Amino acid sequence: MESWKAIAKSKQEALKAAIPPEWVIPAHLLPPEHQADVTSFPRQSGWFTTRELEILSALAPRILAHIETGSWTSEEVTKVFCKAAAAAHQLTNCLSEILFDEAIARARELDEHLRKTGKPKGPFHGLPISLKDNFNIIGKDSTVGFTSLVNDPATYNSTLTDLLLDAGAVLYVKTNVPTAMMIAETVNNVFGRTVNPRNRNLTSGGSSGGESALIAFGASRIGVGTDIGGSLRIPAACTGIFTLRPSFGRFPNLQTRSGLAGQEAVNSVNGPMASTLEEIALYSKAVIDQQPWLNDPKCLPIPWRPTEPKHRLRFAVMWHDGIVTPTPPVARALQETVHRLRQAGHEVIDWAPTGHQELRQLLQRKFVADGGKSVRGLLAPTGEPFREEMEDYEKATELGVHAMWQIHLERNSLQMEYLRRWNEAGIDGILCPTTPYSSVEHGKFAYVGYTGVFNVLDYSVVSFPCGVKASKMLDGPYQSHRALSEVDDRIQRDYDASAVDGMPVSLQLVARRLEEEKVLMMTGVVLQAVTSGVKSKL
């Protein structure tokens, strides 16, 4: 039996070899290893032409318009994004599968379709879209970070894969994930660690951290990730991009690979990641307009419901969750955002973190309810060891059916109580940290409670960069901090203002269940407030 290390080495070499020679960064242009921020590489290296940079800087709606009018071809656009993705991978280790040849052939087919018919194939005609590793594409691996799943190519597409292809998308890369997609940083024994292109000393988050790194670098306009405890929102926050965590049933989730297959006490969902809110909304509407419920029995037949901005919104702000205090840059960002909202004429009330400890603990119990059997079963065939980040799975004890039923009852009770509080407060949404961090050094991401509770509740959530950047001058450590918990004490002790200096800070805006349209609208209102603060514009 081939050892797991040999399998990993072979897979890494195959991935490297899939980059054509003309897209290998010349040695004299490579940023030095000590250079933290590599997001300027496409613009400053001289390796990309003016035309290529114009395409990379265009938002998805503009790219689609250029392709439809014929001023750009899908082939040209696809080649540019393939080149950029190759660069992103060489600088951040963000990819798991490379589909450049297939993507270019697909783009040519779409260009020919448009030439012959005069009509685009669908709402994503010719647009390159990146996918997280767990989405199946026929003929490609979906390792989800396990060496035992290397050289096990998919024999069928995920439902979303087919939907995107039917809508005219070009699929050109799949992106790296942590082992089983159950670590808040993107690191596994197959591909190693993905780093943050804004600061390579920091994590890109997890589990959709390959996507977040690719997008933050500028090598994808729209990517798709998944979220079962924060796996869209955490990496989006770490890299300063946007994402939508939808409620279960809005987007198709069928026929994807999972590290915890069959675990449905809390459902995984997928959603878009992008550099702008406009692109998140474009993707969301286009996918739902494809009527995914016709191909996924768990999708709800709810069409897209346009939502007009309200003149005055009623927000609740949760300053902390009662377990971990947000680090200084996140606390400052939340304060400044609330101030701007009030200046703009919106109402903001305080929100107590009632039930958050119970919700957080419930989520963790669900993840390890099988005693770690699912993860162990995927590690065993190659002798791959548990990573230290997966210690909870290694030591877990399997729950019986009765105990699992009690967890379901507890979940239902907590959901009911949260709904009651929401109704009594009469709020439109909750504003709170996405994570306690702006980002954090590798190996130090210690808490997912801010995101995970809303997975148990199944609420619609947007994580968004709020315009504040961490500052070592403004965001020094708390001088007299009273820790809320042991993990809070550790996080505050580990906090290094210099390490995250200049990093964007994200917050999350939470709506009720199945309010994707409303939470996107409300996020736009918040962004308007923080960028203008002008009351008359609302």
Coordinates of C-alpha atoms in Angstrom, one line a residue:
M1 CA 0.0 0.0 0.0
E2 CA 1.3 3.4 -1.0
S3 CA 1.9 5.6 2.0
W4 CA -0.2 8.7 2.5
K5 CA 2.9 10.9 2.1
A6 CA 3.8 9.5 -1.2
I7 CA 0.2 9.9 -2.4
A8 CA 0.2 13.5 -1.3
K9 CA 3.5 14.2 -3.0
S10 CA 2.3 12.7 -6.3
K11 CA -0.9 14.7 -6.2
Q12 CA 0.9 17.9 -5.5
E13 CA 3.3 17.2 -8.4
A14 CA 0.4 16.5 -10.8
L15 CA -1.3 19.7 -9.8
K16 CA 1.9 21.6 -10.4
A17 CA 2.4 19.9 -13.8
A18 CA -1.1 21.0 -14.8
I19 CA 0.0 24.6 -15.0
P20 CA 1.3 25.2 -18.6
P21 CA 4.9 26.5 -18.9
E22 CA 3.7 29.9 -20.2
W23 CA 1.8 30.4 -16.9
V24 CA 4.6 29.5 -14.6
I25 CA 5.8 32.8 -13.0
P26 CA 9.3 33.6 -14.2
A27 CA 11.8 33.3 -11.3
H28 CA 12.8 36.9 -11.5
L29 CA 9.2 38.1 -11.1
L30 CA 8.4 36.0 -8.1
P31 CA 7.7 38.0 -5.0
P32 CA 10.3 37.3 -2.2
E33 CA 9.0 34.8 0.4
H34 CA 9.1 37.5 3.0
Q35 CA 6.6 39.7 1.0
A36 CA 3.3 39.3 2.9
D37 CA 0.8 41.0 0.5
V38 CA 0.8 39.6 -3.0
T39 CA -2.5 41.0 -4.2
S40 CA -0.7 43.7 -6.2
F41 CA 1.3 41.1 -8.2
P42 CA -1.0 41.1 -11.3
R43 CA -0.8 44.9 -11.5
Q44 CA 2.8 45.5 -10.6
S45 CA 4.7 42.5 -11.9
G46 CA 4.5 43.4 -15.6
W47 CA 3.5 39.8 -16.3
F48 CA 0.0 40.7 -17.3
T49 CA -0.9 42.9 -20.3
T50 CA -3.0 46.0 -20.1
R51 CA -5.8 44.1 -21.8
E52 CA -5.6 41.2 -19.3
L53 CA -5.7 43.6 -16.4
E54 CA -8.8 45.3 -17.8
I55 CA -10.5 41.9 -17.9
L56 CA -9.4 40.9 -14.4
S57 CA -10.6 44.2 -13.0
A58 CA -14.0 44.1 -14.6
L59 CA -17.0 43.0 -12.4
A60 CA -19.0 40.0 -13.5
P61 CA -21.9 42.0 -15.0
R62 CA -19.5 43.9 -17.2
I63 CA -17.7 40.7 -18.3
L64 CA -21.0 39.1 -19.2
A65 CA -22.0 42.3 -21.2
H66 CA -18.7 42.4 -23.1
I67 CA -19.0 38.7 -24.0
E68 CA -22.7 39.1 -25.1
T69 CA -21.9 42.1 -27.3
G70 CA -18.8 40.3 -28.8
S71 CA -16.2 42.9 -27.7
W72 CA -14.6 40.1 -25.6
T73 CA -14.8 36.4 -26.2
S74 CA -15.3 33.8 -23.5
E75 CA -12.1 32.2 -24.7
E76 CA -10.1 35.4 -24.1
V77 CA -11.7 36.0 -20.7
T78 CA -11.2 32.3 -19.6
K79 CA -7.5 32.3 -20.6
V80 CA -6.9 35.5 -18.5
F81 CA -8.6 34.0 -15.4
C82 CA -6.7 30.7 -15.9
K83 CA -3.5 32.6 -16.0
A84 CA -4.4 34.6 -12.9
A85 CA -5.5 31.4 -11.1
A86 CA -2.2 29.8 -11.9
A87 CA -0.4 32.8 -10.4
A88 CA -2.6 32.8 -7.4
H89 CA -1.8 29.1 -6.8
Q90 CA 1.9 29.6 -7.1
L91 CA 1.7 32.4 -4.5
T92 CA -0.9 31.1 -2.1
N93 CA -1.4 27.3 -2.7
C94 CA -5.1 27.8 -3.2
L95 CA -6.1 25.2 -5.9
S96 CA -6.9 21.5 -5.7
E97 CA -7.9 20.8 -9.3
I98 CA -6.9 22.5 -12.5
L99 CA -9.3 22.4 -15.5
F100 CA -7.6 24.9 -17.9
D101 CA -7.7 22.8 -21.0
E102 CA -11.4 21.8 -20.4
A103 CA -12.3 25.4 -19.6
I104 CA -10.8 26.8 -22.8
A105 CA -12.5 24.2 -24.9
R106 CA -15.8 25.0 -23.2
A107 CA -15.3 28.7 -23.7
R108 CA -14.7 28.1 -27.5
E109 CA -18.0 26.1 -27.6
L110 CA -19.8 29.0 -25.9
D111 CA -18.4 31.5 -28.3
E112 CA -19.5 29.4 -31.3
H113 CA -22.9 29.0 -29.8
L114 CA -23.3 32.8 -29.5
R115 CA -21.9 33.3 -33.0
K116 CA -24.4 30.8 -34.5
T117 CA -27.5 31.6 -32.5
G118 CA -27.0 35.3 -31.5
K119 CA -28.1 34.3 -28.0
P120 CA -26.2 33.5 -24.8
K121 CA -26.6 30.0 -23.4
G122 CA -27.7 31.3 -20.0
P123 CA -27.2 34.0 -17.4
F124 CA -23.5 33.0 -16.8
H125 CA -22.7 32.7 -20.5
G126 CA -18.9 32.6 -20.8
L127 CA -18.1 33.6 -17.3
P128 CA -15.4 31.6 -15.4
I129 CA -16.7 30.4 -12.0
S130 CA -14.5 28.7 -9.5
L131 CA -15.8 25.8 -7.3
K132 CA -14.8 24.6 -3.8
D133 CA -13.2 21.1 -3.9
N134 CA -16.2 19.2 -2.7
F135 CA -18.3 20.0 -5.8
N136 CA -18.1 17.0 -8.1
I137 CA -17.0 17.4 -11.7
I138 CA -16.9 14.3 -13.9
G139 CA -13.3 13.0 -14.2
K140 CA -11.9 15.1 -11.4
D141 CA -11.0 14.3 -7.8
S142 CA -12.9 15.7 -4.9
T143 CA -10.5 14.7 -2.1
V144 CA -11.8 17.1 0.6
G145 CA -8.4 16.9 2.1
F146 CA -8.0 13.1 2.4
T147 CA -5.2 11.1 0.7
S148 CA -7.5 8.1 0.4
L149 CA -9.7 10.1 -2.0
V150 CA -6.8 11.0 -4.4
N151 CA -7.2 9.4 -7.8
D152 CA -10.9 8.7 -7.2
P153 CA -12.4 10.9 -9.9
A154 CA -16.1 11.7 -9.8
T155 CA -18.3 9.7 -12.1
Y156 CA -21.1 12.3 -11.9
N157 CA -21.5 16.0 -11.5
S158 CA -22.9 17.7 -8.5
T159 CA -26.4 19.2 -9.1
L160 CA -25.0 22.7 -8.9
T161 CA -22.2 21.8 -11.3
D162 CA -24.8 20.9 -13.9
L163 CA -26.9 23.9 -13.1
L164 CA -23.9 26.2 -13.7
L165 CA -23.0 24.5 -16.9
D166 CA -26.6 24.7 -18.2
A167 CA -26.5 28.4 -17.3
G168 CA -23.4 29.0 -19.5
A169 CA -20.6 29.1 -16.9
V170 CA -17.0 28.0 -17.5
L171 CA -15.6 25.9 -14.7
Y172 CA -11.8 26.3 -14.6
V173 CA -10.5 25.4 -11.1
K174 CA -11.5 23.7 -7.9
T175 CA -10.1 25.1 -4.7
N176 CA -8.4 23.8 -1.6
V177 CA -10.1 22.9 1.7
P178 CA -9.1 21.6 5.1
T179 CA -9.3 18.0 6.1
A180 CA -13.0 16.9 6.0
M181 CA -13.8 20.6 5.5
M182 CA -14.0 20.8 9.3
I183 CA -11.1 23.2 10.3
A184 CA -11.4 27.0 10.3
E185 CA -8.1 27.3 8.4
T186 CA -7.4 25.7 5.1
V187 CA -4.8 23.0 5.7
N188 CA -4.7 19.3 4.9
N189 CA -2.3 16.4 4.4
V190 CA -2.8 16.3 0.6
F191 CA -2.0 19.8 -0.5
G192 CA -0.8 21.5 2.6
R193 CA -1.8 25.0 3.7
T194 CA -3.4 27.8 1.8
V195 CA -2.3 31.3 2.8
N196 CA -4.0 34.7 2.7
P197 CA -2.9 36.8 -0.3
R198 CA -3.4 40.0 1.6
N199 CA -0.9 38.8 4.2
R200 CA 0.7 35.4 3.6
N201 CA 1.6 35.2 7.3
L202 CA -2.2 35.0 8.1
T203 CA -4.8 32.4 7.4
S204 CA -7.3 32.6 4.5
G205 CA -9.8 30.9 6.8
G206 CA -11.7 27.7 6.3
S207 CA -13.2 25.6 5.1
S208 CA -13.7 27.6 1.8
G209 CA -10.2 29.2 2.2
G210 CA -9.0 28.2 -1.2
E211 CA -11.9 30.1 -2.7
S212 CA -11.3 33.1 -0.5
A213 CA -7.6 33.3 -1.4
L214 CA -8.3 32.9 -5.1
I215 CA -11.0 35.7 -5.1
A216 CA -9.0 38.1 -2.8
F217 CA -6.0 37.7 -5.2
G218 CA -8.3 38.7 -8.1
A219 CA -8.3 35.4 -10.0
S220 CA -12.0 34.7 -9.7
R221 CA -15.0 37.0 -9.9
I222 CA -17.5 34.6 -8.5
G223 CA -16.7 31.4 -6.6
V224 CA -18.9 28.9 -4.8
G225 CA -18.1 27.6 -1.3
T226 CA -20.0 25.8 1.4
D227 CA -20.9 26.5 5.1
I228 CA -21.9 24.1 7.9
G229 CA -20.4 26.1 10.8
G230 CA -19.0 29.2 9.2
S231 CA -17.1 27.8 6.2
L232 CA -18.2 30.6 3.8
R233 CA -18.2 33.5 6.3
I234 CA -14.9 32.8 8.1
P235 CA -12.7 32.7 5.0
A236 CA -14.6 35.7 3.5
A237 CA -13.9 37.6 6.7
C238 CA -10.3 36.6 6.8
T239 CA -9.7 37.9 3.3
G240 CA -12.1 40.9 3.2
I241 CA -14.6 39.7 0.6
F242 CA -18.4 39.1 0.5
T243 CA -20.4 36.0 0.9
L244 CA -24.0 34.9 1.4
R245 CA -24.8 32.0 3.8
P246 CA -28.3 31.0 2.6
S247 CA -30.8 29.0 4.5
F248 CA -31.0 25.3 3.5
G249 CA -33.1 24.8 0.5
R250 CA -32.5 27.9 -1.6
F251 CA -29.5 26.6 -3.5
P252 CA -29.0 23.0 -4.7
N253 CA -26.7 20.9 -2.5
L254 CA -27.2 17.4 -4.0
Q255 CA -24.4 15.0 -5.0
T256 CA -21.5 16.8 -3.4
R257 CA -18.8 15.1 -1.4
S258 CA -18.7 15.5 2.4
G259 CA -16.3 14.6 5.1
L260 CA -19.3 13.9 7.4
A261 CA -21.6 12.2 4.9
G262 CA -25.1 11.6 6.3
Q263 CA -24.8 14.2 9.1
E264 CA -28.0 16.2 8.6
A265 CA -28.7 17.4 12.2
V266 CA -27.4 20.7 10.8
N267 CA -27.3 21.0 7.1
S268 CA -24.4 22.2 5.0
V269 CA -25.4 24.9 2.5
N270 CA -23.5 26.4 -0.4
G271 CA -23.3 30.0 -1.5
P272 CA -21.4 32.6 -3.6
M273 CA -18.2 34.4 -2.6
A274 CA -17.1 37.5 -4.5
S275 CA -15.4 40.8 -4.1
T276 CA -18.6 42.8 -4.4
L277 CA -22.2 42.6 -3.1
E278 CA -23.4 43.2 -6.6
E279 CA -21.8 40.0 -7.8
I280 CA -23.2 38.0 -4.8
A281 CA -26.7 39.2 -5.8
L282 CA -26.2 38.5 -9.5
Y283 CA -25.2 34.9 -8.7
S284 CA -28.0 34.3 -6.2
K285 CA -30.8 35.5 -8.5
A286 CA -29.4 33.6 -11.5
V287 CA -29.2 30.3 -9.6
I288 CA -32.7 30.6 -8.2
D289 CA -34.1 31.7 -11.6
Q290 CA -32.9 28.3 -12.9
Q291 CA -35.5 26.6 -10.7
P292 CA -33.1 24.3 -8.9
W293 CA -36.0 22.6 -7.1
L294 CA -36.7 20.7 -10.3
N295 CA -33.4 18.8 -9.9
D296 CA -32.8 18.7 -6.2
P297 CA -35.7 17.4 -4.0
K298 CA -34.5 19.3 -1.0
C299 CA -34.6 22.7 -2.8
L300 CA -37.6 24.8 -1.9
P301 CA -39.7 26.1 -4.8
I302 CA -39.3 29.7 -3.8
P303 CA -38.7 32.1 -6.8
W304 CA -36.4 35.1 -6.4
R305 CA -38.3 37.9 -4.6
P306 CA -37.0 41.4 -5.3
T307 CA -36.8 43.5 -2.1
E308 CA -36.8 47.3 -2.2
P309 CA -34.7 49.1 0.4
K310 CA -36.6 50.3 3.4
H311 CA -36.4 54.0 4.5
R312 CA -35.7 53.0 8.1
L313 CA -34.5 49.6 9.4
R314 CA -34.5 48.3 12.9
F315 CA -31.3 46.5 13.7
A316 CA -30.1 44.7 16.8
V317 CA -26.4 44.8 17.6
M318 CA -24.7 41.9 19.4
W319 CA -21.5 43.4 20.8
H320 CA -20.2 40.0 21.9
D321 CA -21.6 36.5 22.2
G322 CA -21.0 36.0 25.9
I323 CA -18.2 33.6 25.3
V324 CA -15.5 35.5 23.3
T325 CA -14.9 39.2 23.1
P326 CA -14.1 40.4 19.5
T327 CA -10.5 41.5 19.2
P328 CA -9.9 45.3 19.2
P329 CA -10.2 46.0 15.4
V330 CA -13.5 44.0 15.2
A331 CA -14.9 45.8 18.3
R332 CA -14.0 49.1 16.8
A333 CA -15.5 48.2 13.4
L334 CA -18.7 47.2 15.0
Q335 CA -18.9 50.5 17.0
E336 CA -18.2 52.6 14.0
T337 CA -20.7 50.8 11.8
V338 CA -23.5 51.2 14.5
H339 CA -22.6 54.9 14.8
R340 CA -23.0 55.3 11.0
L341 CA -26.3 53.5 10.9
R342 CA -27.7 55.7 13.6
Q343 CA -26.4 58.8 11.8
A344 CA -28.2 57.5 8.7
G345 CA -31.5 57.4 10.6
H346 CA -31.8 53.7 11.3
E347 CA -32.7 52.3 14.7
V348 CA -30.1 50.1 16.5
I349 CA -30.9 48.3 19.7
D350 CA -28.7 46.0 21.8
W351 CA -29.1 42.2 21.5
A352 CA -28.2 39.8 24.3
P353 CA -26.5 36.6 23.3
T354 CA -29.1 34.5 25.0
G355 CA -28.8 30.8 24.1
H356 CA -25.5 31.2 22.2
Q357 CA -23.5 29.0 24.5
E358 CA -26.1 26.3 24.2
L359 CA -26.3 26.6 20.4
R360 CA -22.5 26.5 20.1
Q361 CA -22.2 23.4 22.2
L362 CA -25.0 21.7 20.4
L363 CA -23.3 22.2 17.0
Q364 CA -20.1 20.7 18.2
R365 CA -21.9 17.6 19.7
K366 CA -23.6 17.1 16.3
F367 CA -20.3 17.1 14.4
V368 CA -18.7 14.4 16.5
A369 CA -21.9 12.4 17.1
D370 CA -20.6 9.4 15.1
G371 CA -17.6 9.1 17.4
G372 CA -15.3 10.3 14.6
K373 CA -16.0 7.2 12.5
S374 CA -16.6 9.1 9.3
V375 CA -13.3 10.9 9.5
R376 CA -11.4 7.8 10.7
G377 CA -12.8 5.8 7.9
L378 CA -11.4 8.2 5.3
L379 CA -8.0 8.4 7.0
A380 CA -7.5 4.6 7.6
P381 CA -7.1 3.3 4.0
T382 CA -3.8 5.1 3.5
G383 CA -2.6 5.2 7.1
E384 CA -3.1 9.0 7.2
P385 CA -3.0 10.4 10.8
F386 CA -5.4 12.7 12.4
R387 CA -4.2 16.3 12.1
E388 CA -4.0 18.0 15.5
E389 CA -6.8 20.4 14.5
M390 CA -9.1 17.3 14.3
E391 CA -8.4 16.2 17.9
D392 CA -12.1 16.4 18.8
Y393 CA -12.9 13.9 16.1
E394 CA -10.1 11.5 17.2
K395 CA -11.3 11.5 20.8
A396 CA -15.1 11.5 20.3
T397 CA -17.4 8.9 21.6
E398 CA -20.3 7.8 19.4
L399 CA -23.8 8.8 20.5
G400 CA -26.7 6.4 20.4
V401 CA -29.9 7.0 18.6
H402 CA -31.8 8.1 21.7
A403 CA -29.1 10.7 22.6
M404 CA -29.2 12.0 19.0
W405 CA -33.0 12.4 19.2
Q406 CA -32.5 14.5 22.4
I407 CA -30.1 16.7 20.5
H408 CA -32.8 17.2 17.9
L409 CA -35.3 18.2 20.5
E410 CA -32.9 20.6 22.1
R411 CA -32.2 22.1 18.7
N412 CA -35.9 22.6 18.1
S413 CA -36.4 24.3 21.5
L414 CA -33.5 26.7 20.9
Q415 CA -34.8 27.6 17.5
M416 CA -38.2 28.3 18.9
E417 CA -36.9 30.5 21.7
Y418 CA -34.7 32.5 19.3
L419 CA -37.7 33.0 17.0
R420 CA -39.8 34.2 19.9
R421 CA -37.2 36.7 20.9
W422 CA -36.9 38.0 17.4
N423 CA -40.6 38.5 17.0
E424 CA -40.8 40.3 20.4
A425 CA -38.0 42.6 19.4
G426 CA -39.5 43.5 16.0
I427 CA -36.1 43.7 14.4
D428 CA -35.1 43.4 10.7
G429 CA -31.7 42.0 11.3
I430 CA -28.8 41.4 13.8
L431 CA -25.4 42.9 13.3
C432 CA -22.5 41.2 14.9
P433 CA -18.9 40.1 14.3
T434 CA -18.3 37.3 11.8
T435 CA -15.4 36.1 13.9
P436 CA -13.4 37.6 16.8
Y437 CA -10.6 38.3 14.3
S438 CA -9.9 40.5 11.3
S439 CA -7.7 37.6 10.4
V440 CA -5.1 35.7 12.5
E441 CA -1.7 34.0 12.2
H442 CA -1.6 30.4 11.0
G443 CA -2.6 27.8 13.5
K444 CA -4.3 30.4 15.9
F445 CA -7.9 30.4 14.7
A446 CA -9.6 29.2 17.9
Y447 CA -13.3 30.0 17.8
V448 CA -16.2 29.6 15.4
G449 CA -19.1 30.4 17.7
Y450 CA -20.1 33.6 16.0
T451 CA -20.9 31.8 12.8
G452 CA -21.9 28.4 14.0
V453 CA -25.0 29.4 16.0
F454 CA -26.7 30.7 12.9
N455 CA -26.1 27.4 11.1
V456 CA -28.1 25.7 13.9
L457 CA -30.8 28.4 13.5
D458 CA -30.5 28.2 9.7
Y459 CA -30.7 31.9 9.2
S460 CA -29.8 33.9 6.1
V461 CA -26.5 35.7 6.7
V462 CA -24.1 38.0 4.7
S463 CA -20.5 38.5 5.8
F464 CA -19.2 41.8 4.4
P465 CA -16.1 44.0 4.7
C466 CA -17.3 47.1 6.6
G467 CA -14.7 49.5 5.4
V468 CA -12.6 49.5 8.6
K469 CA -9.0 48.2 8.5
A470 CA -7.1 46.9 11.5
S471 CA -4.6 49.4 12.8
K472 CA -1.7 48.8 15.2
M473 CA -2.0 52.4 16.3
L474 CA -5.7 52.3 17.1
D475 CA -6.2 48.6 18.0
G476 CA -3.8 47.8 20.7
P477 CA -4.6 44.9 23.2
Y478 CA -7.2 45.6 25.8
Q479 CA -5.6 47.1 28.9
S480 CA -8.0 45.7 31.5
H481 CA -9.8 42.8 29.9
R482 CA -12.0 40.6 32.0
A483 CA -12.1 37.3 30.1
L484 CA -15.6 35.8 29.3
S485 CA -14.1 32.3 29.1
E486 CA -10.8 30.3 28.8
V487 CA -10.9 30.5 25.1
D488 CA -11.5 34.3 25.3
D489 CA -8.5 34.7 27.6
R490 CA -6.3 32.7 25.1
I491 CA -7.5 34.7 22.1
Q492 CA -6.9 38.1 23.8
R493 CA -3.4 36.9 25.0
D494 CA -2.6 35.7 21.5
Y495 CA -3.8 38.9 19.8
D496 CA -1.0 40.8 18.0
A497 CA -2.0 44.2 16.6
S498 CA 1.1 44.4 14.4
A499 CA 0.4 41.0 12.8
V500 CA -3.0 42.1 11.4
D501 CA -2.2 45.7 10.8
G502 CA -3.9 46.9 7.6
M503 CA -6.2 43.9 7.3
P504 CA -9.9 44.5 6.4
V505 CA -12.5 43.9 9.1
S506 CA -15.7 42.1 8.3
L507 CA -19.0 41.9 10.1
Q508 CA -22.1 39.7 9.5
L509 CA -25.6 40.7 9.0
V510 CA -28.2 38.2 10.0
A511 CA -31.8 37.9 8.7
R512 CA -34.5 35.4 9.5
R513 CA -34.6 32.0 7.8
L514 CA -35.1 32.1 4.0
E515 CA -34.6 35.9 3.8
E516 CA -31.8 35.9 1.3
E517 CA -33.2 38.7 -0.7
K518 CA -33.8 40.8 2.4
V519 CA -30.4 40.3 3.9
L520 CA -28.7 41.3 0.6
M521 CA -30.9 44.4 0.5
M522 CA -30.1 45.2 4.1
T523 CA -26.3 44.8 3.5
G524 CA -26.6 47.3 0.7
V525 CA -28.2 49.7 3.1
V526 CA -25.5 49.2 5.7
L527 CA -22.8 49.7 3.1
Q528 CA -24.4 52.9 2.0
A529 CA -24.5 54.1 5.6
V530 CA -20.8 53.3 6.3
T531 CA -19.6 54.9 3.0
S532 CA -21.7 58.0 3.1
G533 CA -23.4 58.4 6.5
V534 CA -25.7 60.9 4.7
K535 CA -29.3 60.6 6.1
S536 CA -30.9 62.3 3.1
K537 CA -29.8 59.5 0.8
L538 CA -32.0 56.9 2.5

